[in-house]
């Protein structure tokens, strides 16, 4: 019985955040609207697998920050073909 009680207490204390990962352009007002509707975090693609910087993702990060978001991040798809620079160089971009 104690184990069940402890499990119930731990389960009730779990919290979750609502967020999303997007590659489409989002305006500052779009981010403000999302925040008003309960979204807490955003993750943007900032690097494509063809070794091109995703300027839309970078602008989305700037727009989210301007809209007051504090939990914002970015990710890349590393280029893996032989014509790409090393992983270390891609990471620095």
PDB file of C-alpha atoms in Angstrom:
ATOM      1  CA  UNK A   1       0.000   0.000   0.000  1.00  0.00           C
ATOM      2  CA  UNK A   2       2.870   2.390   0.801  1.00  0.00           C
ATOM      3  CA  UNK A   3       4.354   1.829  -2.651  1.00  0.00           C
ATOM      4  CA  UNK A   4       1.040   2.725  -4.289  1.00  0.00           C
ATOM      5  CA  UNK A   5       0.778   5.897  -2.206  1.00  0.00           C
ATOM      6  CA  UNK A   6       4.330   6.956  -3.051  1.00  0.00           C
ATOM      7  CA  UNK A   7       3.692   6.289  -6.747  1.00  0.00           C
ATOM      8  CA  UNK A   8       0.501   8.378  -6.647  1.00  0.00           C
ATOM      9  CA  UNK A   9       2.311  11.291  -4.995  1.00  0.00           C
ATOM     10  CA  UNK A  10       5.151  11.181  -7.517  1.00  0.00           C
ATOM     11  CA  UNK A  11       2.728  10.909 -10.436  1.00  0.00           C
ATOM     12  CA  UNK A  12       0.777  13.966  -9.319  1.00  0.00           C
ATOM     13  CA  UNK A  13       3.962  16.054  -9.110  1.00  0.00           C
ATOM     14  CA  UNK A  14       4.975  15.462 -12.709  1.00  0.00           C
ATOM     15  CA  UNK A  15       4.720  18.596 -14.792  1.00  0.00           C
ATOM     16  CA  UNK A  16       4.881  19.025 -18.520  1.00  0.00           C
ATOM     17  CA  UNK A  17       5.538  21.860 -20.899  1.00  0.00           C
ATOM     18  CA  UNK A  18       3.886  22.408 -24.234  1.00  0.00           C
ATOM     19  CA  UNK A  19       6.187  23.296 -27.095  1.00  0.00           C
ATOM     20  CA  UNK A  20       6.909  22.689 -30.724  1.00  0.00           C
ATOM     21  CA  UNK A  21       9.526  22.312 -33.411  1.00  0.00           C
ATOM     22  CA  UNK A  22       8.932  24.208 -36.618  1.00  0.00           C
ATOM     23  CA  UNK A  23      10.613  25.039 -39.898  1.00  0.00           C
ATOM     24  CA  UNK A  24       8.024  27.420 -41.323  1.00  0.00           C
ATOM     25  CA  UNK A  25       8.315  31.184 -40.822  1.00  0.00           C
ATOM     26  CA  UNK A  26       6.519  32.547 -37.751  1.00  0.00           C
ATOM     27  CA  UNK A  27       6.041  36.236 -37.021  1.00  0.00           C
ATOM     28  CA  UNK A  28       6.495  37.918 -33.645  1.00  0.00           C
ATOM     29  CA  UNK A  29       2.704  38.204 -33.335  1.00  0.00           C
ATOM     30  CA  UNK A  30       2.430  34.496 -34.161  1.00  0.00           C
ATOM     31  CA  UNK A  31       4.743  33.671 -31.275  1.00  0.00           C
ATOM     32  CA  UNK A  32       2.791  36.018 -28.998  1.00  0.00           C
ATOM     33  CA  UNK A  33      -0.414  34.181 -29.928  1.00  0.00           C
ATOM     34  CA  UNK A  34       1.157  30.783 -29.283  1.00  0.00           C
ATOM     35  CA  UNK A  35       2.430  31.950 -25.871  1.00  0.00           C
ATOM     36  CA  UNK A  36      -1.042  33.204 -24.943  1.00  0.00           C
ATOM     37  CA  UNK A  37      -2.392  29.761 -25.825  1.00  0.00           C
ATOM     38  CA  UNK A  38      -0.120  27.862 -23.481  1.00  0.00           C
ATOM     39  CA  UNK A  39       3.016  27.093 -25.504  1.00  0.00           C
ATOM     40  CA  UNK A  40       6.213  27.292 -23.450  1.00  0.00           C
ATOM     41  CA  UNK A  41       9.126  26.391 -25.724  1.00  0.00           C
ATOM     42  CA  UNK A  42      10.214  26.414 -29.356  1.00  0.00           C
ATOM     43  CA  UNK A  43      12.979  24.555 -31.174  1.00  0.00           C
ATOM     44  CA  UNK A  44      14.034  25.781 -34.630  1.00  0.00           C
ATOM     45  CA  UNK A  45      15.976  24.089 -37.396  1.00  0.00           C
ATOM     46  CA  UNK A  46      19.035  26.262 -38.002  1.00  0.00           C
ATOM     47  CA  UNK A  47      21.092  23.972 -40.232  1.00  0.00           C
ATOM     48  CA  UNK A  48      20.048  21.737 -43.119  1.00  0.00           C
ATOM     49  CA  UNK A  49      21.567  18.417 -44.149  1.00  0.00           C
ATOM     50  CA  UNK A  50      22.875  20.008 -47.356  1.00  0.00           C
ATOM     51  CA  UNK A  51      25.204  22.153 -45.210  1.00  0.00           C
ATOM     52  CA  UNK A  52      23.155  25.322 -45.704  1.00  0.00           C
ATOM     53  CA  UNK A  53      22.262  27.566 -42.772  1.00  0.00           C
ATOM     54  CA  UNK A  54      18.489  27.814 -42.306  1.00  0.00           C
ATOM     55  CA  UNK A  55      17.918  31.560 -42.090  1.00  0.00           C
ATOM     56  CA  UNK A  56      14.182  31.053 -41.491  1.00  0.00           C
ATOM     57  CA  UNK A  57      14.968  29.096 -38.337  1.00  0.00           C
ATOM     58  CA  UNK A  58      17.380  31.751 -37.139  1.00  0.00           C
ATOM     59  CA  UNK A  59      14.785  34.470 -37.755  1.00  0.00           C
ATOM     60  CA  UNK A  60      12.192  32.387 -35.884  1.00  0.00           C
ATOM     61  CA  UNK A  61      14.490  32.262 -32.858  1.00  0.00           C
ATOM     62  CA  UNK A  62      14.863  36.045 -32.998  1.00  0.00           C
ATOM     63  CA  UNK A  63      11.087  36.483 -33.378  1.00  0.00           C
ATOM     64  CA  UNK A  64      10.377  34.140 -30.450  1.00  0.00           C
ATOM     65  CA  UNK A  65      12.812  36.049 -28.249  1.00  0.00           C
ATOM     66  CA  UNK A  66      11.237  39.359 -29.285  1.00  0.00           C
ATOM     67  CA  UNK A  67       7.823  37.936 -28.342  1.00  0.00           C
ATOM     68  CA  UNK A  68       9.104  37.207 -24.836  1.00  0.00           C
ATOM     69  CA  UNK A  69       9.913  33.501 -25.120  1.00  0.00           C
ATOM     70  CA  UNK A  70      12.791  32.414 -22.879  1.00  0.00           C
ATOM     71  CA  UNK A  71      12.888  28.680 -23.650  1.00  0.00           C
ATOM     72  CA  UNK A  72      14.114  28.683 -27.264  1.00  0.00           C
ATOM     73  CA  UNK A  73      16.651  26.409 -28.915  1.00  0.00           C
ATOM     74  CA  UNK A  74      17.911  25.294 -32.318  1.00  0.00           C
ATOM     75  CA  UNK A  75      19.098  22.114 -33.998  1.00  0.00           C
ATOM     76  CA  UNK A  76      21.006  21.145 -37.129  1.00  0.00           C
ATOM     77  CA  UNK A  77      20.900  18.187 -39.466  1.00  0.00           C
ATOM     78  CA  UNK A  78      24.597  17.553 -40.051  1.00  0.00           C
ATOM     79  CA  UNK A  79      25.818  17.035 -43.587  1.00  0.00           C
ATOM     80  CA  UNK A  80      27.262  13.529 -43.899  1.00  0.00           C
ATOM     81  CA  UNK A  81      28.458  13.331 -47.508  1.00  0.00           C
ATOM     82  CA  UNK A  82      32.143  13.268 -48.370  1.00  0.00           C
ATOM     83  CA  UNK A  83      31.898  16.762 -49.888  1.00  0.00           C
ATOM     84  CA  UNK A  84      30.929  18.281 -46.522  1.00  0.00           C
ATOM     85  CA  UNK A  85      33.310  19.863 -44.034  1.00  0.00           C
ATOM     86  CA  UNK A  86      34.163  18.000 -40.825  1.00  0.00           C
ATOM     87  CA  UNK A  87      31.668  17.768 -38.013  1.00  0.00           C
ATOM     88  CA  UNK A  88      33.722  20.194 -35.953  1.00  0.00           C
ATOM     89  CA  UNK A  89      33.520  22.829 -38.689  1.00  0.00           C
ATOM     90  CA  UNK A  90      29.768  22.269 -39.141  1.00  0.00           C
ATOM     91  CA  UNK A  91      29.253  22.649 -35.390  1.00  0.00           C
ATOM     92  CA  UNK A  92      30.919  26.085 -35.448  1.00  0.00           C
ATOM     93  CA  UNK A  93      28.581  27.421 -38.105  1.00  0.00           C
TER      94      UNK A  93
END
